[in-house]
Short mmCIF file of N, CA, C and O in Angstrom, two decimals:
data_model
loop_
_atom_site.label_atom_id
_atom_site.label_comp_id
_atom_site.label_asym_id
_atom_site.label_seq_id
_atom_site.Cartn_x
_atom_site.Cartn_y
_atom_site.Cartn_z
N MET Y 227 -26.88 -25.59 -2.18
CA MET Y 227 -25.84 -24.81 -2.83
C MET Y 227 -24.49 -25.21 -2.26
O MET Y 227 -24.29 -25.23 -1.05
N LYS Y 228 -23.55 -25.49 -3.14
CA LYS Y 228 -22.22 -25.93 -2.72
C LYS Y 228 -21.34 -24.72 -2.41
O LYS Y 228 -21.49 -23.65 -2.99
N ILE Y 229 -20.41 -24.92 -1.48
CA ILE Y 229 -19.44 -23.87 -1.16
C ILE Y 229 -18.45 -23.78 -2.31
O ILE Y 229 -17.97 -24.79 -2.81
N GLN Y 230 -18.14 -22.55 -2.73
CA GLN Y 230 -17.25 -22.36 -3.87
C GLN Y 230 -16.13 -21.41 -3.51
O GLN Y 230 -16.25 -20.58 -2.62
N ASN Y 231 -15.03 -21.55 -4.23
CA ASN Y 231 -13.88 -20.66 -4.12
C ASN Y 231 -13.67 -19.98 -5.45
O ASN Y 231 -14.24 -20.36 -6.46
N VAL Y 232 -12.78 -19.01 -5.46
CA VAL Y 232 -12.37 -18.36 -6.69
C VAL Y 232 -10.89 -18.64 -6.87
O VAL Y 232 -10.09 -18.48 -5.94
N CYS Y 233 -10.52 -19.08 -8.06
CA CYS Y 233 -9.11 -19.39 -8.34
C CYS Y 233 -8.30 -18.09 -8.32
O CYS Y 233 -8.68 -17.10 -8.94
N CYS Y 234 -7.18 -18.11 -7.62
CA CYS Y 234 -6.35 -16.91 -7.52
C CYS Y 234 -5.58 -16.65 -8.81
O CYS Y 234 -5.06 -15.56 -9.01
N CYS Y 235 -5.52 -17.63 -9.68
CA CYS Y 235 -4.77 -17.48 -10.93
C CYS Y 235 -5.66 -16.98 -12.07
O CYS Y 235 -5.37 -15.98 -12.70
N CYS Y 236 -6.74 -17.73 -12.36
CA CYS Y 236 -7.59 -17.38 -13.50
C CYS Y 236 -8.85 -16.62 -13.10
O CYS Y 236 -9.52 -16.04 -13.95
N GLY Y 237 -9.22 -16.65 -11.81
CA GLY Y 237 -10.38 -15.89 -11.33
C GLY Y 237 -11.71 -16.58 -11.52
O GLY Y 237 -12.75 -16.00 -11.25
N ARG Y 238 -11.70 -17.82 -11.97
CA ARG Y 238 -12.95 -18.54 -12.18
C ARG Y 238 -13.41 -19.20 -10.89
O ARG Y 238 -12.62 -19.52 -10.01
N THR Y 239 -14.71 -19.44 -10.81
CA THR Y 239 -15.31 -20.07 -9.64
C THR Y 239 -15.09 -21.58 -9.71
O THR Y 239 -15.31 -22.19 -10.76
N ILE Y 240 -14.65 -22.16 -8.59
CA ILE Y 240 -14.43 -23.61 -8.52
C ILE Y 240 -15.06 -24.12 -7.23
O ILE Y 240 -15.25 -23.36 -6.28
N GLU Y 241 -15.35 -25.39 -7.21
CA GLU Y 241 -15.91 -25.98 -6.00
C GLU Y 241 -14.85 -26.08 -4.92
O GLU Y 241 -13.66 -26.23 -5.21
N ASN Y 242 -15.27 -25.99 -3.70
CA ASN Y 242 -14.36 -26.00 -2.56
C ASN Y 242 -13.61 -27.33 -2.43
O ASN Y 242 -12.52 -27.38 -1.88
N SER Y 243 -14.17 -28.41 -2.95
CA SER Y 243 -13.55 -29.73 -2.80
C SER Y 243 -12.37 -29.94 -3.75
O SER Y 243 -11.59 -30.87 -3.57
N PHE Y 244 -12.20 -29.09 -4.77
CA PHE Y 244 -11.10 -29.27 -5.72
C PHE Y 244 -9.77 -28.87 -5.10
O PHE Y 244 -9.67 -27.86 -4.41
N VAL Y 245 -8.75 -29.68 -5.38
CA VAL Y 245 -7.39 -29.37 -4.93
C VAL Y 245 -6.69 -28.51 -5.98
O VAL Y 245 -5.87 -27.66 -5.65
N TYR Y 246 -7.02 -28.75 -7.25
CA TYR Y 246 -6.47 -27.98 -8.36
C TYR Y 246 -7.62 -27.34 -9.14
O TYR Y 246 -8.70 -27.89 -9.22
N CYS Y 247 -7.37 -26.19 -9.72
CA CYS Y 247 -8.38 -25.51 -10.52
C CYS Y 247 -8.60 -26.32 -11.80
O CYS Y 247 -7.64 -26.62 -12.52
N PRO Y 248 -9.86 -26.67 -12.12
CA PRO Y 248 -10.10 -27.44 -13.33
C PRO Y 248 -9.92 -26.61 -14.61
O PRO Y 248 -9.79 -27.16 -15.69
N TRP Y 249 -9.85 -25.30 -14.48
CA TRP Y 249 -9.72 -24.43 -15.64
C TRP Y 249 -8.27 -24.18 -16.02
O TRP Y 249 -7.91 -24.25 -17.19
N CYS Y 250 -7.42 -23.88 -15.03
CA CYS Y 250 -6.03 -23.54 -15.35
C CYS Y 250 -5.02 -24.51 -14.75
O CYS Y 250 -3.85 -24.47 -15.11
N GLY Y 251 -5.44 -25.35 -13.81
CA GLY Y 251 -4.53 -26.33 -13.23
C GLY Y 251 -3.74 -25.83 -12.04
O GLY Y 251 -2.94 -26.56 -11.46
N LYS Y 252 -3.95 -24.60 -11.66
CA LYS Y 252 -3.23 -24.03 -10.51
C LYS Y 252 -3.72 -24.66 -9.22
O LYS Y 252 -4.92 -24.89 -9.04
N GLU Y 253 -2.79 -24.94 -8.30
CA GLU Y 253 -3.17 -25.52 -7.01
C GLU Y 253 -3.99 -24.52 -6.21
O GLU Y 253 -3.66 -23.34 -6.14
N VAL Y 254 -5.08 -25.00 -5.63
CA VAL Y 254 -5.93 -24.15 -4.81
C VAL Y 254 -5.22 -23.92 -3.49
O VAL Y 254 -4.78 -24.86 -2.83
N ILE Y 255 -5.13 -22.66 -3.08
CA ILE Y 255 -4.42 -22.32 -1.85
C ILE Y 255 -5.32 -22.62 -0.66
O ILE Y 255 -6.48 -22.20 -0.63
N SER Y 256 -4.78 -23.35 0.29
CA SER Y 256 -5.56 -23.64 1.49
C SER Y 256 -5.68 -22.39 2.34
O SER Y 256 -4.95 -21.43 2.16
N SER Y 257 -6.57 -22.40 3.31
CA SER Y 257 -6.82 -21.21 4.12
C SER Y 257 -5.63 -20.82 4.98
O SER Y 257 -5.50 -19.69 5.39
N ALA Y 258 -4.72 -21.75 5.30
CA ALA Y 258 -3.57 -21.42 6.15
C ALA Y 258 -2.50 -20.69 5.37
O ALA Y 258 -1.82 -19.83 5.90
N LYS Y 259 -2.33 -20.98 4.10
CA LYS Y 259 -1.27 -20.37 3.30
C LYS Y 259 -1.45 -18.88 3.05
O LYS Y 259 -0.50 -18.13 3.16
N PRO Y 260 -2.66 -18.40 2.71
CA PRO Y 260 -2.79 -16.97 2.42
C PRO Y 260 -2.42 -16.07 3.57
O PRO Y 260 -1.94 -14.98 3.37
N GLU Y 261 -2.66 -16.50 4.81
CA GLU Y 261 -2.34 -15.65 5.96
C GLU Y 261 -0.85 -15.34 6.00
O GLU Y 261 -0.45 -14.22 6.28
N ILE Y 262 -0.04 -16.34 5.68
CA ILE Y 262 1.41 -16.13 5.67
C ILE Y 262 1.78 -15.17 4.55
O ILE Y 262 2.54 -14.23 4.75
N LYS Y 263 1.25 -15.41 3.36
CA LYS Y 263 1.55 -14.54 2.21
C LYS Y 263 1.01 -13.15 2.43
O LYS Y 263 1.68 -12.17 2.12
N GLU Y 264 -0.21 -13.04 2.95
CA GLU Y 264 -0.82 -11.73 3.17
C GLU Y 264 -0.05 -10.93 4.21
O GLU Y 264 0.09 -9.73 4.08
N LYS Y 265 0.47 -11.60 5.23
CA LYS Y 265 1.22 -10.89 6.26
C LYS Y 265 2.44 -10.22 5.66
O LYS Y 265 2.71 -9.05 5.93
N ALA Y 266 3.16 -10.94 4.81
CA ALA Y 266 4.33 -10.35 4.15
C ALA Y 266 3.92 -9.20 3.24
O ALA Y 266 4.58 -8.16 3.18
N LEU Y 267 2.80 -9.37 2.55
CA LEU Y 267 2.31 -8.31 1.67
C LEU Y 267 1.92 -7.08 2.46
O LEU Y 267 2.26 -5.96 2.11
N TYR Y 268 1.20 -7.28 3.58
CA TYR Y 268 0.80 -6.15 4.41
C TYR Y 268 2.00 -5.42 4.99
O TYR Y 268 2.02 -4.20 5.06
N GLU Y 269 3.03 -6.18 5.39
CA GLU Y 269 4.24 -5.54 5.90
C GLU Y 269 4.91 -4.72 4.81
O GLU Y 269 5.39 -3.61 5.06
N TYR Y 270 4.94 -5.24 3.58
CA TYR Y 270 5.53 -4.52 2.45
C TYR Y 270 4.75 -3.24 2.16
O TYR Y 270 5.33 -2.17 2.01
N VAL Y 271 3.42 -3.35 2.12
CA VAL Y 271 2.58 -2.18 1.85
C VAL Y 271 2.73 -1.16 2.97
O VAL Y 271 2.76 0.05 2.73
N GLU Y 272 2.82 -1.64 4.20
CA GLU Y 272 2.99 -0.74 5.34
C GLU Y 272 4.31 0.02 5.24
O GLU Y 272 4.36 1.22 5.51
N CYS Y 273 5.37 -0.65 4.81
CA CYS Y 273 6.66 0.01 4.63
C CYS Y 273 6.57 1.09 3.55
O CYS Y 273 7.10 2.18 3.72
N ILE Y 274 5.88 0.76 2.46
CA ILE Y 274 5.72 1.73 1.39
C ILE Y 274 4.92 2.93 1.88
O ILE Y 274 5.29 4.08 1.62
N SER Y 275 3.83 2.68 2.60
CA SER Y 275 3.02 3.80 3.09
C SER Y 275 3.79 4.65 4.09
O SER Y 275 3.63 5.86 4.11
N ASP Y 276 4.65 4.01 4.90
CA ASP Y 276 5.48 4.78 5.83
C ASP Y 276 6.45 5.67 5.06
O ASP Y 276 6.66 6.82 5.42
N ASP Y 277 7.05 5.14 3.99
CA ASP Y 277 7.98 5.92 3.19
C ASP Y 277 7.27 7.10 2.51
O ASP Y 277 7.79 8.21 2.50
N VAL Y 278 6.08 6.84 1.98
CA VAL Y 278 5.32 7.90 1.33
C VAL Y 278 4.94 8.97 2.34
O VAL Y 278 5.05 10.18 2.07
N ARG Y 279 4.51 8.55 3.51
CA ARG Y 279 4.13 9.49 4.57
C ARG Y 279 5.35 10.33 4.98
O ARG Y 279 5.24 11.55 5.14
N GLU Y 280 6.49 9.69 5.12
CA GLU Y 280 7.70 10.40 5.51
C GLU Y 280 8.11 11.41 4.44
O GLU Y 280 8.48 12.55 4.76
N GLN Y 281 8.03 11.02 3.16
CA GLN Y 281 8.36 11.94 2.07
C GLN Y 281 7.41 13.14 2.06
O GLN Y 281 7.82 14.28 1.84
N ARG Y 282 6.14 12.86 2.32
CA ARG Y 282 5.15 13.94 2.35
C ARG Y 282 5.45 14.93 3.48
O ARG Y 282 5.37 16.15 3.31
N ILE Y 283 5.82 14.41 4.63
CA ILE Y 283 6.16 15.27 5.77
C ILE Y 283 7.38 16.12 5.44
O ILE Y 283 7.43 17.32 5.75
N PHE Y 284 8.39 15.52 4.80
CA PHE Y 284 9.59 16.29 4.42
C PHE Y 284 9.24 17.39 3.43
O PHE Y 284 9.76 18.51 3.52
N LYS Y 285 8.35 17.10 2.47
CA LYS Y 285 7.94 18.13 1.50
C LYS Y 285 7.20 19.26 2.19
O LYS Y 285 7.43 20.44 1.89
N ILE Y 286 6.33 18.92 3.13
CA ILE Y 286 5.60 19.95 3.87
C ILE Y 286 6.56 20.79 4.70
O ILE Y 286 6.47 22.01 4.73
N GLU Y 287 7.51 20.13 5.34
CA GLU Y 287 8.51 20.85 6.13
C GLU Y 287 9.32 21.80 5.26
O GLU Y 287 9.56 22.96 5.63
N TYR Y 288 9.72 21.33 4.08
CA TYR Y 288 10.49 22.18 3.16
C TYR Y 288 9.66 23.38 2.72
O TYR Y 288 10.15 24.52 2.71
N SER Y 289 8.39 23.14 2.38
CA SER Y 289 7.52 24.23 1.95
C SER Y 289 7.31 25.25 3.08
O SER Y 289 7.33 26.46 2.83
N LEU Y 290 7.14 24.77 4.29
CA LEU Y 290 6.97 25.69 5.42
C LEU Y 290 8.23 26.51 5.66
O LEU Y 290 8.14 27.71 5.96
N ASN Y 291 9.39 25.89 5.52
CA ASN Y 291 10.64 26.64 5.67
C ASN Y 291 10.78 27.70 4.59
O ASN Y 291 11.22 28.84 4.88
N GLN Y 292 10.39 27.38 3.36
CA GLN Y 292 10.44 28.37 2.28
C GLN Y 292 9.48 29.52 2.56
O GLN Y 292 9.83 30.69 2.35
N LEU Y 293 8.29 29.20 3.02
CA LEU Y 293 7.32 30.25 3.35
C LEU Y 293 7.83 31.15 4.47
O LEU Y 293 7.66 32.37 4.43
N GLU Y 294 8.42 30.55 5.47
CA GLU Y 294 8.97 31.33 6.57
C GLU Y 294 10.08 32.27 6.10
O GLU Y 294 10.12 33.44 6.50
N GLU Y 295 10.94 31.79 5.22
CA GLU Y 295 11.99 32.64 4.67
C GLU Y 295 11.39 33.80 3.86
O GLU Y 295 11.84 34.95 3.97
N ASP Y 296 10.40 33.49 3.04
CA ASP Y 296 9.75 34.53 2.23
C ASP Y 296 9.07 35.57 3.12
O ASP Y 296 9.16 36.78 2.86
N LEU Y 297 8.39 35.11 4.16
CA LEU Y 297 7.74 36.05 5.08
C LEU Y 297 8.76 36.92 5.81
O LEU Y 297 8.54 38.12 6.02
N SER Y 298 9.87 36.34 6.18
CA SER Y 298 10.93 37.10 6.83
C SER Y 298 11.46 38.18 5.90
O SER Y 298 11.70 39.33 6.32
N LYS Y 299 11.64 37.84 4.64
CA LYS Y 299 12.11 38.83 3.66
C LYS Y 299 11.11 39.97 3.47
O LYS Y 299 11.47 41.13 3.42
N ILE Y 300 9.84 39.60 3.40
CA ILE Y 300 8.79 40.60 3.24
C ILE Y 300 8.74 41.53 4.44
O ILE Y 300 8.63 42.76 4.31
N LEU Y 301 8.82 40.97 5.65
CA LEU Y 301 8.81 41.80 6.85
C LEU Y 301 10.03 42.69 6.93
O LEU Y 301 9.92 43.86 7.35
N ASP Y 302 11.18 42.18 6.53
CA ASP Y 302 12.39 43.02 6.51
C ASP Y 302 12.25 44.18 5.53
O ASP Y 302 12.68 45.31 5.82
N GLU Y 303 11.65 43.94 4.39
CA GLU Y 303 11.46 45.00 3.38
C GLU Y 303 10.45 46.04 3.88
O GLU Y 303 10.59 47.24 3.59
N CYS Y 304 9.43 45.59 4.60
CA CYS Y 304 8.41 46.52 5.12
C CYS Y 304 9.02 47.42 6.21
O CYS Y 304 8.59 48.56 6.37
N ARG Y 305 9.94 46.92 6.97
CA ARG Y 305 10.56 47.69 8.06
C ARG Y 305 11.48 48.79 7.53
O ARG Y 305 11.73 49.78 8.19
N GLN Y 306 11.99 48.60 6.33
CA GLN Y 306 12.93 49.57 5.80
C GLN Y 306 12.29 50.72 5.12
O GLN Y 306 11.33 51.06 4.81
#
């Protein structure tokens, strides 16, 4: 059984010895290139996840502040 790759462009299976995909003509990416591209992608995704996490924390903080204000109002009304 021959070692095979999957073309990143068309998704078809190609033999490992091909430099270009015989189906779409796209250059087969060597094993050294994806690490560089993936690193940039992971950094981008990490930045997005950090932003989403930060937004979620701010929403939770806002909700907790609103709850605290509402509870304070309720306690003030009960005391009167």
